Short mmCIF file of C-alpha atoms in Angstrom, two decimals:
data_model
loop_
_atom_site.label_atom_id
_atom_site.label_comp_id
_atom_site.label_asym_id
_atom_site.label_seq_id
_atom_site.Cartn_x
_atom_site.Cartn_y
_atom_site.Cartn_z
CA MET I 40 -19.09 -57.67 20.62
CA THR I 41 -18.38 -54.99 18.02
CA SER I 42 -17.45 -56.07 14.53
CA SER I 43 -13.73 -56.12 13.65
CA VAL I 44 -14.47 -55.37 9.98
CA LEU I 45 -13.43 -51.86 8.96
CA SER I 46 -15.86 -49.81 6.92
CA PRO I 47 -14.84 -49.12 3.27
CA SER I 48 -14.60 -45.37 3.92
CA LEU I 49 -12.27 -45.92 6.88
CA VAL I 50 -10.06 -48.24 4.81
CA ILE I 51 -9.73 -45.58 2.10
CA PHE I 52 -8.96 -42.93 4.72
CA LEU I 53 -6.21 -45.04 6.29
CA LEU I 54 -4.67 -45.94 2.94
CA VAL I 55 -4.54 -42.34 1.85
CA SER I 56 -3.28 -41.13 5.22
CA PHE I 57 -0.37 -43.53 5.43
CA ALA I 58 0.49 -44.07 1.77
CA ALA I 59 0.12 -40.64 0.23
CA PRO I 60 3.61 -39.26 0.88
CA HIS I 61 5.16 -42.38 -0.63
CA PHE I 62 2.89 -43.39 -3.48
CA LEU I 63 1.00 -40.38 -4.81
CA CYS I 64 3.03 -38.27 -7.22
CA ASN I 65 1.45 -35.00 -6.13
CA ALA I 66 1.27 -35.77 -2.43
CA PHE I 67 2.38 -32.86 -0.30
CA PRO I 68 3.03 -33.78 3.34
CA ALA I 69 2.31 -31.32 6.10
CA GLN I 70 5.30 -29.36 7.37
CA PRO I 71 6.64 -31.19 10.44
CA GLN I 72 7.67 -29.33 13.55
CA PRO I 73 11.46 -28.93 13.80
CA HIS I 74 13.25 -31.40 16.00
CA PHE I 75 16.04 -30.56 18.39
CA THR I 76 19.38 -29.60 16.87
CA SER I 77 22.73 -29.48 18.59
CA GLN I 78 23.93 -26.70 16.27
CA ASN I 79 23.71 -22.98 16.92
CA TYR I 80 22.83 -21.86 13.41
CA ARG I 81 22.37 -18.27 14.50
CA ASP I 82 25.94 -18.09 15.79
CA ALA I 83 27.21 -19.76 12.63
CA LEU I 84 25.24 -17.28 10.49
CA SER I 85 26.75 -14.29 12.28
CA LYS I 86 30.24 -15.68 11.84
CA SER I 87 29.74 -16.71 8.22
CA ILE I 88 29.00 -13.07 7.36
CA LEU I 89 31.72 -11.68 9.62
CA PHE I 90 34.28 -13.69 7.61
CA PHE I 91 33.89 -11.29 4.69
CA GLU I 92 35.33 -8.47 6.79
CA GLY I 93 38.52 -10.50 7.07
CA GLN I 94 38.71 -10.63 3.28
CA ARG I 95 38.28 -6.91 2.66
CA SER I 96 40.78 -5.09 0.51
CA GLY I 97 41.15 -1.31 0.50
CA LYS I 98 40.38 1.36 3.07
CA LEU I 99 38.56 -0.24 5.99
CA PRO I 100 35.52 1.52 7.49
CA PRO I 101 35.29 2.73 11.11
CA ASN I 102 32.87 -0.10 11.97
CA GLN I 103 35.29 -2.85 10.88
CA ARG I 104 34.78 -5.67 13.38
CA LEU I 105 37.79 -7.89 12.66
CA THR I 106 40.18 -5.29 14.00
CA TRP I 107 43.36 -7.29 13.38
CA ARG I 108 42.96 -6.35 9.71
CA GLY I 109 44.17 -2.97 8.41
CA ASP I 110 44.04 -0.90 5.24
CA SER I 111 45.67 -2.55 2.24
CA ALA I 112 46.20 -2.22 -1.53
CA LEU I 113 45.27 1.48 -1.54
CA SER I 114 46.81 2.13 -4.96
CA ASP I 115 45.15 -0.77 -6.80
CA GLY I 116 44.39 0.19 -10.38
CA SER I 117 47.01 2.91 -10.62
CA ALA I 118 48.97 0.77 -13.10
CA MET I 119 46.17 1.53 -15.60
CA ASN I 120 45.07 4.89 -14.22
CA VAL I 121 41.83 3.51 -12.84
CA ASP I 122 40.54 3.26 -9.26
CA LEU I 123 40.32 -0.41 -8.32
CA VAL I 124 40.66 0.01 -4.56
CA GLY I 125 38.36 -2.25 -2.55
CA GLY I 126 36.70 -5.57 -3.17
CA TYR I 127 37.66 -8.91 -1.65
CA TYR I 128 40.72 -11.12 -1.56
CA ASP I 129 39.15 -14.35 -2.75
CA ALA I 130 40.94 -16.79 -0.46
CA GLY I 131 44.15 -17.01 1.59
CA ASP I 132 46.38 -14.92 -0.65
CA ASN I 133 46.42 -11.23 -1.57
CA MET I 134 44.96 -11.53 -5.07
CA LYS I 135 41.77 -10.00 -6.38
CA PHE I 136 40.32 -12.34 -9.01
CA GLY I 137 37.22 -10.90 -10.64
CA PHE I 138 35.63 -14.18 -11.71
CA PRO I 139 35.20 -15.75 -8.25
CA MET I 140 34.54 -12.32 -6.72
CA ALA I 141 31.58 -11.82 -9.04
CA PHE I 142 30.21 -15.31 -8.29
CA THR I 143 30.62 -14.63 -4.57
CA THR I 144 28.58 -11.45 -5.03
CA THR I 145 25.83 -13.26 -6.92
CA MET I 146 25.55 -15.94 -4.25
CA LEU I 147 25.64 -13.51 -1.34
CA SER I 148 22.88 -11.57 -3.08
CA TRP I 149 20.83 -14.71 -3.74
CA SER I 150 21.20 -15.64 -0.06
CA VAL I 151 19.72 -12.27 0.90
CA ILE I 152 17.00 -12.40 -1.77
CA GLU I 153 15.71 -15.80 -0.66
CA PHE I 154 16.39 -15.77 3.07
CA GLY I 155 17.21 -12.17 4.05
CA GLY I 156 13.76 -11.75 5.53
CA LEU I 157 14.73 -14.33 8.15
CA MET I 158 18.11 -12.81 9.07
CA LYS I 159 16.90 -10.22 11.60
CA ASP I 160 19.91 -8.34 13.01
CA GLU I 161 22.27 -9.95 10.49
CA LEU I 162 20.46 -8.60 7.43
CA GLN I 163 22.31 -5.29 7.45
CA ASN I 164 25.65 -7.05 7.85
CA ALA I 165 24.80 -9.25 4.88
CA ARG I 166 23.86 -6.19 2.81
CA ASP I 167 27.13 -4.54 3.80
CA ALA I 168 29.00 -7.63 2.59
CA VAL I 169 27.23 -7.41 -0.77
CA CYS I 170 27.85 -3.67 -1.04
CA TRP I 171 31.59 -4.06 -0.41
CA ALA I 172 31.69 -6.24 -3.51
CA THR I 173 29.34 -4.25 -5.75
CA ASP I 174 31.14 -0.97 -5.07
CA TYR I 175 34.23 -2.66 -6.46
CA LEU I 176 32.44 -4.25 -9.41
CA LEU I 177 31.07 -0.85 -10.40
CA LYS I 178 34.65 0.45 -10.51
CA ALA I 179 35.79 -2.58 -12.51
CA THR I 180 33.07 -1.95 -15.11
CA SER I 181 33.32 1.84 -15.26
CA GLN I 182 34.69 1.91 -18.82
CA PRO I 183 32.43 0.82 -21.71
CA ASP I 184 33.09 -2.64 -23.18
CA THR I 185 35.90 -3.17 -20.67
CA ILE I 186 36.10 -5.06 -17.40
CA PHE I 187 39.11 -5.07 -15.12
CA VAL I 188 39.14 -8.71 -14.03
CA GLN I 189 42.25 -9.09 -11.88
CA VAL I 190 44.60 -7.11 -9.66
CA GLY I 191 47.89 -8.71 -8.74
CA ASP I 192 50.40 -11.08 -10.29
CA ALA I 193 49.43 -14.49 -8.91
CA ASN I 194 52.81 -16.15 -9.38
CA LYS I 195 54.67 -13.31 -7.68
CA ASP I 196 52.04 -13.04 -4.98
CA HIS I 197 52.39 -16.74 -4.22
CA ALA I 198 56.17 -16.37 -3.99
CA CYS I 199 55.61 -14.36 -0.80
CA TRP I 200 53.86 -15.08 2.48
CA GLU I 201 53.03 -11.60 3.72
CA ARG I 202 50.18 -9.64 5.24
CA PRO I 203 48.03 -7.66 2.81
CA GLU I 204 48.93 -4.59 4.86
CA ASP I 205 52.62 -5.15 3.96
CA MET I 206 52.07 -6.15 0.37
CA ASP I 207 54.89 -5.13 -1.97
CA THR I 208 54.35 -7.59 -4.83
CA PRO I 209 53.26 -6.12 -8.21
CA ARG I 210 49.64 -5.02 -8.36
CA SER I 211 49.38 -5.64 -12.09
CA VAL I 212 45.96 -5.00 -13.63
CA PHE I 213 44.37 -7.26 -16.25
CA LYS I 214 41.29 -6.56 -18.32
CA ILE I 215 38.99 -7.92 -20.98
CA ASP I 216 37.63 -5.79 -23.83
CA THR I 217 36.30 -6.08 -27.39
CA ASN I 218 39.65 -7.37 -28.68
CA SER I 219 40.18 -9.86 -25.85
CA PRO I 220 36.68 -10.83 -24.68
CA GLY I 221 35.65 -12.80 -21.63
CA SER I 222 31.97 -13.70 -21.79
CA ASP I 223 32.30 -15.91 -18.70
CA VAL I 224 33.59 -13.31 -16.27
CA ALA I 225 31.53 -10.54 -17.94
CA ALA I 226 28.24 -12.45 -17.75
CA GLU I 227 28.96 -13.48 -14.16
CA THR I 228 29.60 -9.82 -13.34
CA ALA I 229 26.28 -8.94 -14.97
CA ALA I 230 24.58 -11.62 -12.88
CA ALA I 231 26.18 -10.22 -9.72
CA LEU I 232 25.09 -6.66 -10.44
CA ALA I 233 21.55 -7.74 -11.38
CA ALA I 234 21.15 -9.94 -8.29
CA ALA I 235 22.52 -7.21 -6.04
CA SER I 236 20.07 -4.70 -7.52
CA LEU I 237 17.30 -6.79 -5.95
CA VAL I 238 19.07 -6.69 -2.57
CA PHE I 239 18.97 -2.87 -2.55
CA LYS I 240 15.72 -2.35 -4.47
CA THR I 241 13.75 -1.10 -1.46
CA THR I 242 16.49 0.16 0.88
CA ASP I 243 18.51 2.13 -1.71
CA PRO I 244 16.57 2.35 -4.98
CA ILE I 245 18.99 4.80 -6.61
CA TYR I 246 21.92 2.45 -6.02
CA ALA I 247 19.80 -0.49 -7.19
CA LYS I 248 18.99 1.28 -10.47
CA LEU I 249 22.69 1.99 -11.04
CA LEU I 250 23.53 -1.67 -10.46
CA LEU I 251 20.81 -2.86 -12.82
CA SER I 252 21.70 -0.38 -15.54
CA ARG I 253 25.32 -1.48 -15.38
CA ALA I 254 24.28 -5.14 -15.38
CA ARG I 255 22.45 -4.67 -18.67
CA GLU I 256 25.42 -2.94 -20.28
CA VAL I 257 27.85 -5.58 -19.08
CA PHE I 258 25.63 -8.44 -20.25
CA GLU I 259 25.32 -6.88 -23.69
CA PHE I 260 29.12 -6.73 -23.87
CA ALA I 261 29.39 -10.34 -22.69
CA ASP I 262 26.98 -11.58 -25.33
CA LYS I 263 28.20 -9.45 -28.25
CA TYR I 264 31.90 -10.20 -27.83
CA ARG I 265 32.06 -13.90 -27.10
CA GLY I 266 35.00 -15.86 -25.81
CA ALA I 267 36.51 -17.37 -22.66
CA TYR I 268 38.66 -14.93 -20.72
CA SER I 269 41.34 -17.51 -20.05
CA ASN I 270 41.99 -17.70 -23.80
CA TRP I 271 43.56 -14.25 -23.50
CA LEU I 272 44.74 -14.26 -19.91
CA LYS I 273 45.89 -17.87 -19.60
CA ASP I 274 49.22 -17.05 -17.97
CA GLU I 275 47.53 -14.75 -15.46
CA VAL I 276 44.39 -16.67 -14.44
CA CYS I 277 45.38 -20.31 -14.95
CA PRO I 278 45.49 -22.65 -13.14
CA PHE I 279 43.87 -20.52 -10.45
CA TYR I 280 40.57 -19.53 -12.06
CA CYS I 281 40.65 -20.84 -15.61
CA SER I 282 37.29 -20.97 -17.34
CA TYR I 283 37.28 -24.75 -17.55
CA THR I 284 33.60 -25.11 -18.51
CA GLY I 285 33.45 -22.34 -21.11
CA TYR I 286 31.28 -19.24 -21.10
CA GLN I 287 27.91 -20.60 -22.23
CA ASP I 288 26.72 -21.34 -18.69
CA GLU I 289 27.46 -17.79 -17.57
CA LEU I 290 25.48 -16.31 -20.47
CA LEU I 291 22.45 -18.40 -19.48
CA TRP I 292 22.98 -17.53 -15.79
CA GLY I 293 23.39 -13.83 -16.52
CA ALA I 294 20.25 -13.76 -18.66
CA ALA I 295 18.34 -15.60 -15.92
CA TRP I 296 19.29 -12.98 -13.35
CA LEU I 297 18.46 -10.10 -15.68
CA HIS I 298 15.11 -11.72 -16.40
CA LYS I 299 14.43 -11.92 -12.67
CA ALA I 300 15.62 -8.38 -11.95
CA THR I 301 14.05 -6.54 -14.88
CA LYS I 302 10.96 -8.62 -15.83
CA ASN I 303 11.83 -7.46 -19.35
CA PRO I 304 10.58 -9.96 -21.96
CA THR I 305 13.80 -9.39 -23.91
CA TYR I 306 15.66 -11.67 -21.52
CA LEU I 307 12.97 -14.36 -21.52
CA ASN I 308 13.14 -14.35 -25.30
CA TYR I 309 16.94 -14.57 -25.13
CA ILE I 310 16.67 -17.62 -22.87
CA GLN I 311 14.11 -19.27 -25.16
CA VAL I 312 16.17 -18.67 -28.30
CA ASN I 313 19.60 -19.45 -26.87
CA GLY I 314 18.93 -21.85 -24.00
CA GLN I 315 19.74 -25.04 -25.89
CA THR I 316 22.98 -23.77 -27.40
CA LEU I 317 24.02 -22.42 -24.00
CA GLY I 318 23.68 -25.87 -22.44
CA ALA I 319 20.32 -25.62 -20.68
CA ASP I 320 19.76 -29.39 -20.77
CA GLU I 321 23.30 -30.63 -20.28
CA SER I 322 23.58 -33.29 -17.61
CA ASP I 323 26.24 -31.63 -15.46
CA ASN I 324 25.37 -31.58 -11.77
CA THR I 325 28.10 -29.45 -10.19
CA PHE I 326 27.48 -25.85 -9.14
CA SER I 327 30.51 -23.65 -8.55
CA TRP I 328 32.29 -20.42 -9.50
CA ASP I 329 33.03 -22.07 -12.86
CA ASP I 330 29.81 -23.92 -13.70
CA LYS I 331 26.46 -22.15 -13.39
CA HIS I 332 24.11 -24.40 -15.38
CA VAL I 333 22.48 -25.96 -12.31
CA GLY I 334 22.01 -22.60 -10.64
CA ALA I 335 20.36 -21.20 -13.76
CA ARG I 336 17.98 -24.16 -13.89
CA ILE I 337 16.91 -23.72 -10.28
CA LEU I 338 16.49 -19.96 -10.70
CA LEU I 339 14.49 -20.25 -13.92
CA SER I 340 12.31 -23.03 -12.52
CA LYS I 341 10.92 -20.54 -10.01
CA ALA I 342 9.45 -18.44 -12.81
CA PHE I 343 7.60 -21.53 -14.04
CA LEU I 344 6.57 -22.83 -10.61
CA LEU I 345 5.39 -19.56 -9.11
CA GLN I 346 4.83 -17.11 -11.96
CA LYS I 347 3.52 -19.82 -14.31
CA VAL I 348 5.85 -18.76 -17.13
CA GLN I 349 5.10 -21.73 -19.38
CA ALA I 350 8.07 -21.03 -21.63
CA LEU I 351 10.34 -22.10 -18.74
CA GLN I 352 8.60 -25.39 -17.95
CA ASP I 353 11.58 -27.39 -19.17
CA TYR I 354 13.75 -25.83 -16.47
CA LYS I 355 11.62 -27.45 -13.79
CA GLY I 356 12.40 -30.79 -15.43
CA HIS I 357 16.11 -29.94 -15.63
CA ALA I 358 16.11 -28.89 -11.97
CA ASP I 359 14.37 -32.15 -11.05
CA ASP I 360 17.06 -34.12 -12.87
CA TYR I 361 19.66 -32.34 -10.78
CA ILE I 362 17.82 -33.21 -7.57
CA CYS I 363 17.51 -36.85 -8.62
CA SER I 364 21.25 -36.99 -9.21
CA LEU I 365 21.91 -35.87 -5.62
CA ILE I 366 19.64 -37.65 -3.18
CA PRO I 367 21.21 -40.75 -1.59
CA GLY I 368 19.38 -44.02 -2.14
CA ILE I 369 17.65 -42.99 -5.37
CA PRO I 370 18.50 -45.13 -8.44
CA SER I 371 19.53 -42.10 -10.51
CA SER I 372 21.77 -40.66 -7.77
CA GLN I 373 25.32 -39.99 -8.91
CA ALA I 374 26.50 -38.28 -5.73
CA GLN I 375 29.46 -39.60 -3.76
CA PHE I 376 29.76 -39.27 0.00
CA THR I 377 32.49 -39.79 2.56
CA PRO I 378 31.98 -42.59 5.13
CA GLY I 379 30.81 -39.87 7.53
CA GLY I 380 28.18 -38.63 5.07
CA LEU I 381 29.75 -35.53 3.50
CA LEU I 382 29.02 -34.83 -0.16
CA PHE I 383 32.34 -35.31 -1.92
CA LYS I 384 33.05 -33.69 -5.28
CA SER I 385 36.73 -32.86 -5.22
CA SER I 386 39.88 -33.30 -3.15
CA ASP I 387 40.54 -29.58 -3.70
CA SER I 388 38.34 -27.28 -1.60
CA ASN I 389 35.47 -29.74 -1.48
CA MET I 390 33.47 -27.69 1.02
CA GLN I 391 32.61 -25.13 -1.66
CA TYR I 392 30.43 -27.78 -3.34
CA VAL I 393 28.83 -28.72 -0.04
CA THR I 394 27.72 -25.15 0.66
CA SER I 395 26.58 -24.37 -2.91
CA THR I 396 24.63 -27.63 -3.15
CA SER I 397 23.00 -27.14 0.26
CA PHE I 398 21.87 -23.66 -0.73
CA LEU I 399 20.42 -24.81 -4.05
CA ILE I 400 18.39 -27.65 -2.60
CA LEU I 401 17.02 -25.51 0.24
CA THR I 402 16.06 -22.85 -2.29
CA TYR I 403 14.43 -25.38 -4.58
CA ALA I 404 12.56 -26.85 -1.62
CA LYS I 405 11.20 -23.36 -0.95
CA TYR I 406 10.01 -23.01 -4.56
CA LEU I 407 8.44 -26.47 -4.57
CA ASP I 408 6.66 -25.77 -1.28
CA SER I 409 5.18 -22.55 -2.61
CA ALA I 410 3.92 -24.36 -5.72
CA HIS I 411 2.74 -27.43 -3.77
CA MET I 412 4.87 -29.70 -5.91
CA VAL I 413 7.37 -32.50 -5.45
CA VAL I 414 10.11 -34.16 -7.50
CA ASN I 415 9.50 -37.54 -9.07
CA CYS I 416 12.72 -39.50 -9.52
CA GLY I 417 11.74 -42.51 -11.59
CA GLY I 418 8.78 -43.32 -9.37
CA VAL I 419 10.44 -42.26 -6.12
CA VAL I 420 8.86 -39.10 -4.73
CA VAL I 421 11.24 -36.54 -3.26
CA THR I 422 9.46 -33.98 -1.10
CA PRO I 423 10.66 -30.53 -0.05
CA ASP I 424 11.15 -31.92 3.47
CA MET I 425 13.48 -34.59 2.14
CA LEU I 426 15.52 -31.88 0.44
CA ARG I 427 15.70 -29.87 3.65
CA THR I 428 16.81 -32.94 5.59
CA THR I 429 19.55 -33.60 3.04
CA ALA I 430 20.81 -30.01 3.22
CA LYS I 431 20.68 -29.95 7.02
CA LYS I 432 22.84 -33.07 7.24
CA GLN I 433 25.48 -31.43 5.06
CA VAL I 434 25.49 -28.19 7.06
CA ASP I 435 25.56 -30.11 10.34
CA TYR I 436 28.57 -32.11 9.16
CA LEU I 437 30.32 -28.86 8.28
CA LEU I 438 29.58 -27.48 11.75
CA GLY I 439 30.89 -30.48 13.66
CA ASP I 440 28.55 -33.44 13.30
CA ASN I 441 31.23 -35.62 11.74
CA PRO I 442 33.65 -38.42 12.71
CA LEU I 443 36.33 -35.97 13.94
CA LYS I 444 33.81 -33.73 15.76
CA MET I 445 35.61 -30.92 13.93
CA SER I 446 33.83 -27.72 12.93
CA TYR I 447 35.12 -26.63 9.55
CA MET I 448 34.04 -23.07 10.31
CA VAL I 449 36.80 -21.18 12.11
CA GLY I 450 35.68 -19.84 15.49
CA TYR I 451 32.54 -21.95 15.67
CA GLY I 452 32.23 -24.79 18.16
CA PRO I 453 34.77 -26.25 20.58
CA GLN I 454 37.09 -27.66 17.91
CA TYR I 455 37.91 -25.95 14.62
CA PRO I 456 40.94 -25.49 12.31
CA LEU I 457 43.77 -23.62 14.01
CA ARG I 458 46.27 -23.46 11.16
CA VAL I 459 44.27 -21.90 8.36
CA HIS I 460 46.01 -21.30 5.03
CA HIS I 461 45.60 -17.51 5.15
CA ARG I 462 48.35 -14.91 5.19
CA GLY I 463 46.72 -12.22 7.31
CA SER I 464 45.39 -14.68 9.85
CA SER I 465 48.66 -16.60 10.20
CA LEU I 466 51.03 -13.64 10.64
CA PRO I 467 51.10 -11.23 13.60
CA SER I 468 48.73 -8.31 13.13
CA VAL I 469 50.03 -4.82 12.44
CA ALA I 470 48.78 -3.79 15.89
CA SER I 471 50.92 -6.42 17.62
CA HIS I 472 53.85 -6.21 15.19
CA PRO I 473 53.97 -2.75 13.56
CA ASP I 474 57.22 -3.38 11.68
CA LYS I 475 56.97 -4.73 8.17
CA ILE I 476 57.22 -8.50 7.76
CA GLU I 477 59.25 -9.17 4.64
CA CYS I 478 58.10 -11.39 1.78
CA SER I 479 60.20 -14.46 2.49
CA PHE I 480 60.14 -14.29 6.30
CA GLY I 481 56.54 -15.45 6.42
CA PHE I 482 57.30 -18.89 5.02
CA SER I 483 58.78 -19.98 8.34
CA ILE I 484 55.35 -19.34 9.84
CA LEU I 485 53.52 -20.97 6.92
CA ASN I 486 55.40 -24.20 7.57
CA SER I 487 55.27 -24.07 11.38
CA GLN I 488 52.87 -25.89 13.69
CA SER I 489 51.90 -22.75 15.62
CA PRO I 490 48.20 -21.82 15.56
CA ASN I 491 47.19 -18.71 13.63
CA PRO I 492 47.40 -15.71 16.00
CA ASN I 493 44.39 -13.97 14.39
CA ILE I 494 41.10 -15.83 14.26
CA LEU I 495 39.54 -15.54 10.81
CA MET I 496 36.10 -15.79 12.33
CA GLY I 497 33.53 -17.63 10.23
CA ALA I 498 35.94 -18.84 7.54
CA VAL I 499 34.95 -22.20 6.08
CA VAL I 500 38.05 -24.14 5.03
CA GLY I 501 38.37 -26.64 2.18
CA GLY I 502 37.38 -29.46 4.52
CA PRO I 503 38.29 -33.10 5.09
CA ASP I 504 39.47 -35.65 2.56
CA GLN I 505 37.42 -38.49 1.11
CA GLN I 506 37.94 -40.54 4.28
CA ASP I 507 36.79 -37.74 6.64
CA GLN I 508 40.37 -36.98 7.70
CA PHE I 509 41.68 -33.44 8.24
CA PRO I 510 45.36 -32.81 9.09
CA ASP I 511 44.96 -29.08 9.98
CA GLN I 512 48.21 -28.09 8.27
CA ARG I 513 48.63 -24.52 7.07
CA SER I 514 50.60 -25.58 3.99
CA ASP I 515 47.81 -27.96 2.92
CA TYR I 516 45.81 -25.42 0.95
CA ASP I 517 43.51 -28.03 -0.62
CA HIS I 518 41.94 -28.66 2.78
CA SER I 519 42.92 -25.66 4.95
CA GLU I 520 42.26 -22.64 2.73
CA PRO I 521 39.00 -20.66 3.03
CA ALA I 522 37.33 -18.85 0.15
CA THR I 523 34.63 -16.22 -0.22
CA TYR I 524 32.66 -18.36 -2.67
CA THR I 525 32.47 -21.15 -0.08
CA ASN I 526 30.89 -18.88 2.53
CA ALA I 527 28.51 -16.95 0.26
CA PRO I 528 25.88 -19.66 -0.32
CA LEU I 529 26.21 -20.90 3.26
CA VAL I 530 24.89 -17.55 4.49
CA GLY I 531 21.47 -18.28 3.01
CA ALA I 532 21.41 -21.89 4.20
CA LEU I 533 22.27 -20.88 7.76
CA ALA I 534 19.63 -18.16 7.80
CA TYR I 535 16.99 -20.71 6.81
CA LEU I 536 18.11 -23.24 9.42
CA ALA I 537 18.42 -20.66 12.20
CA HIS I 538 14.88 -19.49 11.51
CA THR I 539 13.46 -23.01 11.21
CA PHE I 540 14.87 -24.06 14.57
CA GLY I 541 13.64 -20.94 16.34
CA GLN I 542 17.04 -19.31 16.77
CA LEU I 543 16.17 -16.09 14.92
#
């Protein structure tokens, strides 16, 4: 008979093999092969980018794919003798708000920077979506120490339910300048221009240089003339896009993007000198159009993890704290979830936090992988694979893996929202109804139960409530309205998942 006693070397081997991922702080498990998924991430990626064509303002190009849309707002800016034609309507109305548009641009650009290499045929469409925004932001920043931050009167716009092609509400123009500063929207605009410069660095270097040059000018203005833009434009931007969290996070975020885009030590020094006063180590754990601290921490941690910039070591710790606040089952987790498993931050457009969070943790997982590092949450090791699993669950819920079996992306899957809170989608197209639809007439359609006649392909709506319920009512804008800043980070997440599961 052979002895049943294991040799000491074999015991050590078995202990290390089975225990390492759970008990060794620096353990780095091998990348598992992807399992089967019921989701078509490639289809969702295509549609998530296509959505931006439904949000276009201005003169539409010949290759416009959502053909139920037409030219609109072709005299924007004329109230101040400036060309502000173009850009995006941020959500379901006909307003152009510069603050969320700039954040959308930054996140679309970051999606391309991190995951564009995986997008294959969709990469050019993603670049086009970025360019539609940056062309507008260049116009909005064409005058020194001035940014045009809004076109349209929100209260009067919301008093009508009309197609953008029929729009006859005032296209008032609002700006910030040295006398009425807005460091938040200015620094976010600088971040957008800097991030986009990296998108076009190889394909259109002249355009990229223009974007980066403008980003530097705009950031200097943001930093020199400090203040929150809603202090001056409260009646115009509140309660829609008030700067609730102040402007400090945007200054840190803008500097982080300029550091990444320029490699100029000036911006690293700025971050070192000002980081603490700009809230680098605050404990907030929400990432949105209004609060950029978490995004800045993740972005800056890459410079430490991969470029070994020791001055930014603290940002890895701050990023880890954010991760530990998110992962279910960890003692330090502060995250709330619906019974069906959806991250729940707000009853108003909650899905924006789902997509932004999913993007951040996938991106951080990528950085950690490259540096062969993990996150230690009070003795509990969180690996990059655990982060990817967490993000995948959130994206899968969004796409239909939820108690209602409802896809919250319009046009994706067998069941999706039919009554989206969106003027152009809900009213007959100009092609099918050439006559003008008057301001007040549209409200009968807003309040009706009829499905939207035009499919706003790829739009991600606000999502279900805290109990996973979704009424699919057009008038329920908290849950049924899409927004550009909800889709922008999802583009990157979907590209990663489509690639990982062999769909690209």
